[in-house]
């Protein structure tokens, strides 16, 4: 997978920003991928906040990647094989899965610990699909940055 960061004149690396259309296409690519593998996933990080906020405000996805989460217990060997078949360039690591869709990185964090907010997932409608979200979402917002 190529490095998406490019150096500036000062030598610092900057992360590219993607349009909401590119980010949404990547989100729905991941949705289809995990749906085909029959594996539950949920948004995390800025992706989760923006999707949740879109329920009451006019908010579009923005940023440099899509961030999702999946419980380790939901990643059976057959699920992993299905993900590899559906997306041959998938990079499965110990704590995350990296996929790229049309240049947009998709980071799926593998959650191995038990968190009560993941016991009874709720759902929200985003665009034309229904996505699972941790419940209660307010508790998840405070802890999602530290989940692993």
mmCIF file of C-alpha atoms in Angstrom:
data_model
loop_
_atom_site.group_PDB
_atom_site.id
_atom_site.type_symbol
_atom_site.label_atom_id
_atom_site.label_comp_id
_atom_site.label_asym_id
_atom_site.label_seq_id
_atom_site.Cartn_x
_atom_site.Cartn_y
_atom_site.Cartn_z
ATOM 1 C CA UNK A 1 0.000 0.000 0.000
ATOM 2 C CA UNK A 2 1.483 3.303 -1.016
ATOM 3 C CA UNK A 3 2.140 6.055 1.482
ATOM 4 C CA UNK A 4 -0.596 8.643 1.088
ATOM 5 C CA UNK A 5 1.361 11.342 2.898
ATOM 6 C CA UNK A 6 3.308 13.805 0.781
ATOM 7 C CA UNK A 7 6.142 16.035 1.981
ATOM 8 C CA UNK A 8 5.744 19.822 2.034
ATOM 9 C CA UNK A 9 8.485 22.378 1.391
ATOM 10 C CA UNK A 10 9.358 22.278 5.097
ATOM 11 C CA UNK A 11 9.667 18.489 5.043
ATOM 12 C CA UNK A 12 6.546 17.915 7.150
ATOM 13 C CA UNK A 13 4.103 15.299 5.969
ATOM 14 C CA UNK A 14 0.497 16.277 5.408
ATOM 15 C CA UNK A 15 -2.482 13.965 5.170
ATOM 16 C CA UNK A 16 -4.640 14.350 2.086
ATOM 17 C CA UNK A 17 -8.250 15.433 2.539
ATOM 18 C CA UNK A 18 -10.899 13.661 0.535
ATOM 19 C CA UNK A 19 -14.261 14.889 -0.690
ATOM 20 C CA UNK A 20 -17.380 13.675 1.063
ATOM 21 C CA UNK A 21 -18.242 11.726 -2.097
ATOM 22 C CA UNK A 22 -14.917 9.837 -1.973
ATOM 23 C CA UNK A 23 -15.290 9.147 1.743
ATOM 24 C CA UNK A 24 -18.891 8.003 1.350
ATOM 25 C CA UNK A 25 -17.918 5.697 -1.527
ATOM 26 C CA UNK A 26 -15.219 4.160 0.705
ATOM 27 C CA UNK A 27 -17.706 3.800 3.587
ATOM 28 C CA UNK A 28 -20.203 1.964 1.390
ATOM 29 C CA UNK A 29 -17.423 -0.179 -0.075
ATOM 30 C CA UNK A 30 -16.585 -1.294 3.493
ATOM 31 C CA UNK A 31 -20.302 -1.754 4.243
ATOM 32 C CA UNK A 32 -20.673 -4.113 1.274
ATOM 33 C CA UNK A 33 -17.444 -5.932 2.096
ATOM 34 C CA UNK A 34 -18.461 -6.666 5.691
ATOM 35 C CA UNK A 35 -22.069 -7.373 4.719
ATOM 36 C CA UNK A 36 -20.877 -10.004 2.213
ATOM 37 C CA UNK A 37 -18.685 -11.526 4.937
ATOM 38 C CA UNK A 38 -21.666 -11.440 7.361
ATOM 39 C CA UNK A 39 -19.617 -9.567 9.933
ATOM 40 C CA UNK A 40 -20.914 -6.775 12.164
ATOM 41 C CA UNK A 41 -18.912 -3.557 12.222
ATOM 42 C CA UNK A 42 -19.498 -0.023 13.480
ATOM 43 C CA UNK A 43 -18.111 3.439 12.786
ATOM 44 C CA UNK A 44 -15.408 4.860 15.050
ATOM 45 C CA UNK A 45 -13.515 8.125 15.445
ATOM 46 C CA UNK A 46 -14.435 11.106 13.315
ATOM 47 C CA UNK A 47 -16.421 8.845 11.011
ATOM 48 C CA UNK A 48 -18.711 7.827 13.903
ATOM 49 C CA UNK A 49 -19.157 11.385 15.130
ATOM 50 C CA UNK A 50 -20.006 12.706 11.672
ATOM 51 C CA UNK A 51 -22.429 9.872 10.902
ATOM 52 C CA UNK A 52 -24.171 10.305 14.253
ATOM 53 C CA UNK A 53 -24.345 14.098 13.894
ATOM 54 C CA UNK A 54 -25.859 13.729 10.427
ATOM 55 C CA UNK A 55 -29.044 12.471 12.124
ATOM 56 C CA UNK A 56 -29.842 15.966 13.419
ATOM 57 C CA UNK A 57 -27.629 18.328 11.402
ATOM 58 C CA UNK A 58 -26.483 18.736 7.838
ATOM 59 C CA UNK A 59 -23.090 17.129 8.238
ATOM 60 C CA UNK A 60 -21.064 15.382 5.533
ATOM 61 C CA UNK A 61 -18.140 13.059 5.958
ATOM 62 C CA UNK A 62 -14.794 14.830 5.890
ATOM 63 C CA UNK A 63 -11.225 13.900 6.657
ATOM 64 C CA UNK A 64 -8.343 11.769 5.503
ATOM 65 C CA UNK A 65 -9.781 8.258 6.058
ATOM 66 C CA UNK A 66 -12.762 6.176 7.115
ATOM 67 C CA UNK A 67 -12.445 4.625 10.572
ATOM 68 C CA UNK A 68 -14.494 1.606 11.596
ATOM 69 C CA UNK A 69 -14.384 -1.008 14.327
ATOM 70 C CA UNK A 70 -15.041 -4.725 14.524
ATOM 71 C CA UNK A 71 -15.093 -7.016 17.547
ATOM 72 C CA UNK A 72 -12.373 -9.658 17.440
ATOM 73 C CA UNK A 73 -14.918 -12.318 18.399
ATOM 74 C CA UNK A 74 -16.802 -11.525 15.160
ATOM 75 C CA UNK A 75 -13.713 -12.210 13.015
ATOM 76 C CA UNK A 76 -13.984 -15.961 12.552
ATOM 77 C CA UNK A 77 -11.461 -17.624 10.248
ATOM 78 C CA UNK A 78 -14.146 -17.991 7.556
ATOM 79 C CA UNK A 79 -14.929 -14.263 7.864
ATOM 80 C CA UNK A 80 -11.276 -13.354 7.385
ATOM 81 C CA UNK A 81 -11.037 -15.638 4.346
ATOM 82 C CA UNK A 82 -14.146 -14.038 2.856
ATOM 83 C CA UNK A 83 -12.655 -10.555 3.398
ATOM 84 C CA UNK A 84 -9.445 -11.668 1.660
ATOM 85 C CA UNK A 85 -11.371 -13.065 -1.290
ATOM 86 C CA UNK A 86 -13.517 -9.939 -1.646
ATOM 87 C CA UNK A 87 -10.602 -7.531 -1.272
ATOM 88 C CA UNK A 88 -7.256 -9.155 -2.177
ATOM 89 C CA UNK A 89 -5.249 -6.049 -1.195
ATOM 90 C CA UNK A 90 -6.572 -6.162 2.385
ATOM 91 C CA UNK A 91 -3.895 -5.856 5.092
ATOM 92 C CA UNK A 92 -4.936 -7.726 8.242
ATOM 93 C CA UNK A 93 -2.764 -6.925 11.266
ATOM 94 C CA UNK A 94 -3.049 -7.796 14.966
ATOM 95 C CA UNK A 95 -5.002 -4.681 15.979
ATOM 96 C CA UNK A 96 -6.379 -3.336 12.709
ATOM 97 C CA UNK A 97 -7.355 -4.070 9.155
ATOM 98 C CA UNK A 98 -6.345 -1.679 6.392
ATOM 99 C CA UNK A 99 -8.208 -1.465 3.100
ATOM 100 C CA UNK A 100 -8.067 1.161 0.407
ATOM 101 C CA UNK A 101 -10.904 2.139 -1.911
ATOM 102 C CA UNK A 102 -10.070 4.427 -4.813
ATOM 103 C CA UNK A 103 -7.210 5.953 -2.834
ATOM 104 C CA UNK A 104 -9.182 6.455 0.390
ATOM 105 C CA UNK A 105 -7.743 4.508 3.337
ATOM 106 C CA UNK A 106 -10.206 2.540 5.446
ATOM 107 C CA UNK A 107 -8.928 1.622 8.906
ATOM 108 C CA UNK A 108 -10.880 -1.022 10.809
ATOM 109 C CA UNK A 109 -9.813 -1.311 14.431
ATOM 110 C CA UNK A 110 -10.019 -4.805 15.892
ATOM 111 C CA UNK A 111 -11.553 -4.515 19.359
ATOM 112 C CA UNK A 112 -10.390 -7.448 21.476
ATOM 113 C CA UNK A 113 -11.515 -6.285 24.916
ATOM 114 C CA UNK A 114 -15.104 -6.450 26.120
ATOM 115 C CA UNK A 115 -16.956 -3.129 26.279
ATOM 116 C CA UNK A 116 -20.569 -2.943 27.414
ATOM 117 C CA UNK A 117 -21.370 -0.313 24.759
ATOM 118 C CA UNK A 118 -20.762 -3.039 22.151
ATOM 119 C CA UNK A 119 -23.097 -5.604 23.743
ATOM 120 C CA UNK A 120 -26.332 -4.248 22.308
ATOM 121 C CA UNK A 121 -25.595 -2.308 19.135
ATOM 122 C CA UNK A 122 -28.171 0.258 18.049
ATOM 123 C CA UNK A 123 -28.760 1.397 14.476
ATOM 124 C CA UNK A 124 -28.846 4.659 12.541
ATOM 125 C CA UNK A 125 -29.730 5.441 8.969
ATOM 126 C CA UNK A 126 -26.986 7.101 6.996
ATOM 127 C CA UNK A 127 -27.600 7.972 3.345
ATOM 128 C CA UNK A 128 -29.411 4.887 2.047
ATOM 129 C CA UNK A 129 -28.181 2.210 4.485
ATOM 130 C CA UNK A 130 -28.664 1.274 8.111
ATOM 131 C CA UNK A 131 -25.467 1.136 10.159
ATOM 132 C CA UNK A 132 -24.883 -0.363 13.575
ATOM 133 C CA UNK A 133 -23.576 1.982 16.266
ATOM 134 C CA UNK A 134 -22.509 1.342 19.851
ATOM 135 C CA UNK A 135 -25.141 1.882 22.506
ATOM 136 C CA UNK A 136 -25.341 4.220 24.343
ATOM 137 C CA UNK A 137 -23.522 6.401 21.850
ATOM 138 C CA UNK A 138 -22.730 9.166 24.372
ATOM 139 C CA UNK A 139 -20.708 6.704 26.479
ATOM 140 C CA UNK A 140 -19.022 5.351 23.349
ATOM 141 C CA UNK A 141 -18.005 8.885 22.255
ATOM 142 C CA UNK A 142 -15.966 9.304 25.417
ATOM 143 C CA UNK A 143 -14.248 5.917 25.258
ATOM 144 C CA UNK A 144 -13.834 5.126 21.553
ATOM 145 C CA UNK A 145 -10.441 6.841 21.342
ATOM 146 C CA UNK A 146 -9.033 4.339 23.865
ATOM 147 C CA UNK A 147 -10.693 1.113 22.714
ATOM 148 C CA UNK A 148 -8.617 -1.827 21.558
#
